[in-house]
Coordinates of N, CA and C in Angstrom, one line a residue:
M1 N -10.7 -31.1 79.0 CA -10.1 -31.6 80.3 C -8.6 -31.8 80.1
D2 N -7.8 -31.2 81.0 CA -6.4 -31.4 80.9 C -6.0 -32.7 81.6
N3 N -4.7 -33.0 81.5 CA -4.2 -34.3 82.0 C -4.3 -34.4 83.5
N4 N -4.1 -33.2 84.2 CA -4.2 -33.2 85.7 C -5.6 -33.5 86.1
D5 N -6.6 -32.9 85.4 CA -8.0 -33.2 85.8 C -8.3 -34.7 85.5
K6 N -7.9 -35.2 84.4 CA -8.1 -36.6 84.1 C -7.5 -37.5 85.1
A7 N -6.3 -37.2 85.5 CA -5.6 -38.1 86.5 C -6.3 -38.0 87.8
A8 N -6.7 -36.8 88.2 CA -7.5 -36.7 89.5 C -8.8 -37.4 89.4
Q9 N -9.5 -37.3 88.3 CA -10.7 -38.0 88.2 C -10.5 -39.6 88.2
E10 N -9.5 -40.0 87.6 CA -9.2 -41.5 87.6 C -8.9 -41.9 89.0
M11 N -8.1 -41.1 89.7 CA -7.7 -41.5 91.1 C -9.0 -41.5 92.0
T12 N -9.8 -40.5 91.8 CA -11.1 -40.5 92.6 C -12.0 -41.7 92.3
E13 N -12.1 -42.0 91.1 CA -12.9 -43.2 90.7 C -12.3 -44.5 91.3
F14 N -11.0 -44.6 91.3 CA -10.3 -45.7 91.8 C -10.6 -45.9 93.3
V15 N -10.4 -44.8 94.1 CA -10.6 -44.8 95.5 C -12.1 -45.1 95.8
L16 N -13.0 -44.5 95.0 CA -14.4 -44.8 95.2 C -14.7 -46.3 95.0
N17 N -14.1 -46.9 93.9 CA -14.4 -48.3 93.6 C -13.8 -49.2 94.7
V18 N -12.7 -48.9 95.3 CA -12.1 -49.6 96.4 C -13.0 -49.5 97.6
Y19 N -13.4 -48.3 97.9 CA -14.3 -48.1 99.0 C -15.6 -48.8 98.9
K20 N -16.2 -48.7 97.7 CA -17.5 -49.4 97.5 C -17.3 -50.9 97.7
Y21 N -16.3 -51.5 97.1 CA -16.0 -52.9 97.3 C -15.9 -53.3 98.7
A22 N -15.1 -52.5 99.5 CA -14.9 -52.8 100.9 C -16.2 -52.7 101.7
V23 N -17.1 -51.7 101.4 CA -18.4 -51.6 102.1 C -19.3 -52.8 101.7
D24 N -19.4 -53.1 100.4 CA -20.2 -54.1 99.9 C -19.8 -55.5 100.5
N25 N -18.6 -55.7 100.8 CA -18.1 -57.0 101.2 C -17.7 -57.0 102.7
K26 N -18.1 -55.9 103.4 CA -17.8 -55.8 104.8 C -16.4 -56.0 105.2
M27 N -15.5 -55.3 104.5 CA -14.1 -55.4 104.7 C -13.6 -54.1 105.4
D28 N -12.5 -54.3 106.1 CA -11.9 -53.2 107.0 C -11.0 -52.3 106.1
I29 N -11.4 -51.1 105.9 CA -10.6 -50.2 105.1 C -9.3 -49.7 105.8
T30 N -9.2 -50.0 107.1 CA -7.9 -49.7 107.8 C -7.0 -50.8 107.9
S31 N -7.4 -52.0 107.3 CA -6.5 -53.2 107.3 C -5.7 -53.3 106.1
R32 N -4.4 -53.3 106.2 CA -3.5 -53.5 105.0 C -3.9 -54.8 104.3
E33 N -4.2 -55.8 105.1 CA -4.5 -57.1 104.5 C -5.8 -57.1 103.7
D34 N -6.8 -56.4 104.2 CA -8.1 -56.3 103.5 C -7.9 -55.5 102.2
V35 N -7.2 -54.4 102.4 CA -7.0 -53.5 101.2 C -6.2 -54.2 100.1
T36 N -5.2 -55.0 100.5 CA -4.4 -55.7 99.6 C -5.3 -56.8 98.9
K37 N -6.2 -57.4 99.6 CA -7.1 -58.4 99.0 C -8.0 -57.7 98.0
I38 N -8.5 -56.5 98.3 CA -9.4 -55.7 97.4 C -8.6 -55.4 96.1
L39 N -7.4 -55.0 96.3 CA -6.6 -54.6 95.1 C -6.3 -55.9 94.2
E40 N -6.1 -57.0 94.9 CA -5.9 -58.2 94.1 C -7.1 -58.6 93.3
T41 N -8.3 -58.3 93.9 CA -9.6 -58.7 93.3 C -9.9 -57.7 92.2
L42 N -9.7 -56.4 92.4 CA -10.1 -55.4 91.4 C -9.0 -55.3 90.3
K43 N -7.8 -55.7 90.6 CA -6.7 -55.6 89.6 C -6.6 -54.3 88.9
P44 N -6.3 -53.2 89.7 CA -6.2 -51.9 89.1 C -5.2 -51.8 88.0
D45 N -5.4 -50.8 87.1 CA -4.4 -50.6 86.0 C -3.1 -50.1 86.6
K46 N -3.2 -49.4 87.8 CA -2.0 -48.9 88.4 C -1.4 -50.0 89.3
T47 N -0.2 -50.3 89.0 CA 0.4 -51.4 89.9 C 1.3 -50.7 91.0
N48 N 1.4 -49.4 90.9 CA 2.2 -48.7 91.9 C 1.4 -48.1 93.0
V49 N 0.5 -48.8 93.6 CA -0.4 -48.3 94.6 C 0.3 -48.3 96.0
D50 N 0.4 -47.1 96.6 CA 0.9 -47.0 98.0 C -0.3 -47.3 98.9
I51 N -0.3 -48.5 99.5 CA -1.4 -49.0 100.3 C -1.6 -48.0 101.5
D52 N -0.6 -47.5 102.1 CA -0.8 -46.6 103.3 C -1.5 -45.3 102.8
V53 N -1.1 -44.8 101.7 CA -1.8 -43.6 101.2 C -3.2 -43.9 100.8
L54 N -3.4 -45.0 100.2 CA -4.8 -45.4 99.8 C -5.6 -45.6 101.0
I55 N -5.1 -46.2 102.1 CA -5.9 -46.3 103.3 C -6.2 -45.0 103.9
Q56 N -5.3 -44.0 103.9 CA -5.6 -42.7 104.3 C -6.8 -42.1 103.5
G57 N -6.7 -42.2 102.2 CA -7.8 -41.7 101.4 C -9.1 -42.4 101.7
L58 N -9.1 -43.7 101.9 CA -10.3 -44.4 102.2 C -10.9 -44.0 103.5
V59 N -10.1 -43.8 104.5 CA -10.5 -43.3 105.8 C -11.1 -41.9 105.7
A60 N -10.5 -41.0 105.0 CA -11.0 -39.7 104.8 C -12.4 -39.7 104.1
L61 N -12.5 -40.6 103.0 CA -13.8 -40.7 102.3 C -14.8 -41.3 103.2
D62 N -14.5 -42.3 104.1 CA -15.4 -42.9 105.0 C -15.9 -41.8 106.0
K63 N -15.0 -41.0 106.5 CA -15.4 -39.9 107.4 C -16.4 -38.9 106.8
M64 N -16.0 -38.5 105.6 CA -16.9 -37.5 104.9 C -18.3 -38.1 104.6
T65 N -18.3 -39.4 104.2 CA -19.5 -40.1 103.8 C -20.4 -40.2 105.1
K66 N -19.8 -40.5 106.2 CA -20.6 -40.7 107.4 C -21.1 -39.3 107.9
E67 N -20.3 -38.3 107.8 CA -20.7 -37.0 108.2 C -21.9 -36.5 107.3
E68 N -21.8 -36.7 106.0 CA -22.8 -36.3 105.1 C -24.1 -37.1 105.4
A69 N -24.0 -38.3 105.7 CA -25.2 -39.2 106.0 C -25.9 -38.7 107.3
A70 N -25.1 -38.3 108.3 CA -25.6 -37.8 109.5 C -26.4 -36.5 109.3
K71 N -25.9 -35.6 108.4 CA -26.6 -34.4 108.1 C -27.9 -34.6 107.5
R72 N -28.0 -35.7 106.7 CA -29.2 -36.0 106.0 C -30.3 -36.8 106.7
K73 N -29.9 -37.3 107.9 CA -30.9 -38.0 108.7 C -32.0 -37.1 109.1
P74 N -33.2 -37.5 109.0 CA -34.3 -36.7 109.5 C -34.3 -36.5 111.0
K75 N -34.6 -35.3 111.4 CA -34.6 -35.0 112.9 C -35.9 -35.5 113.5
M76 N -35.7 -36.2 114.6 CA -36.9 -36.7 115.3 C -37.5 -35.6 116.1
P77 N -38.8 -35.4 116.0 CA -39.4 -34.3 116.8 C -39.4 -34.7 118.3
N78 N -39.3 -33.7 119.2 CA -39.2 -33.9 120.6 C -40.6 -34.2 121.2

């Protein structure tokens, strides 16, 4: 695995961890205040986190997750 793959994997894991924490604790992923609290709790290795970019990533992940869940819901017969 080259360094780019490793960096992408670490960033993906980071965003997933933040998202999971937000969902588990019923926090708002679009709130700078909530995301800041999550970062203070998780204490990431990266101290240079752009909160606005992180929020964009969390919103995109949330949208993809909900779309995938909707596809997997069993169809009710008519």
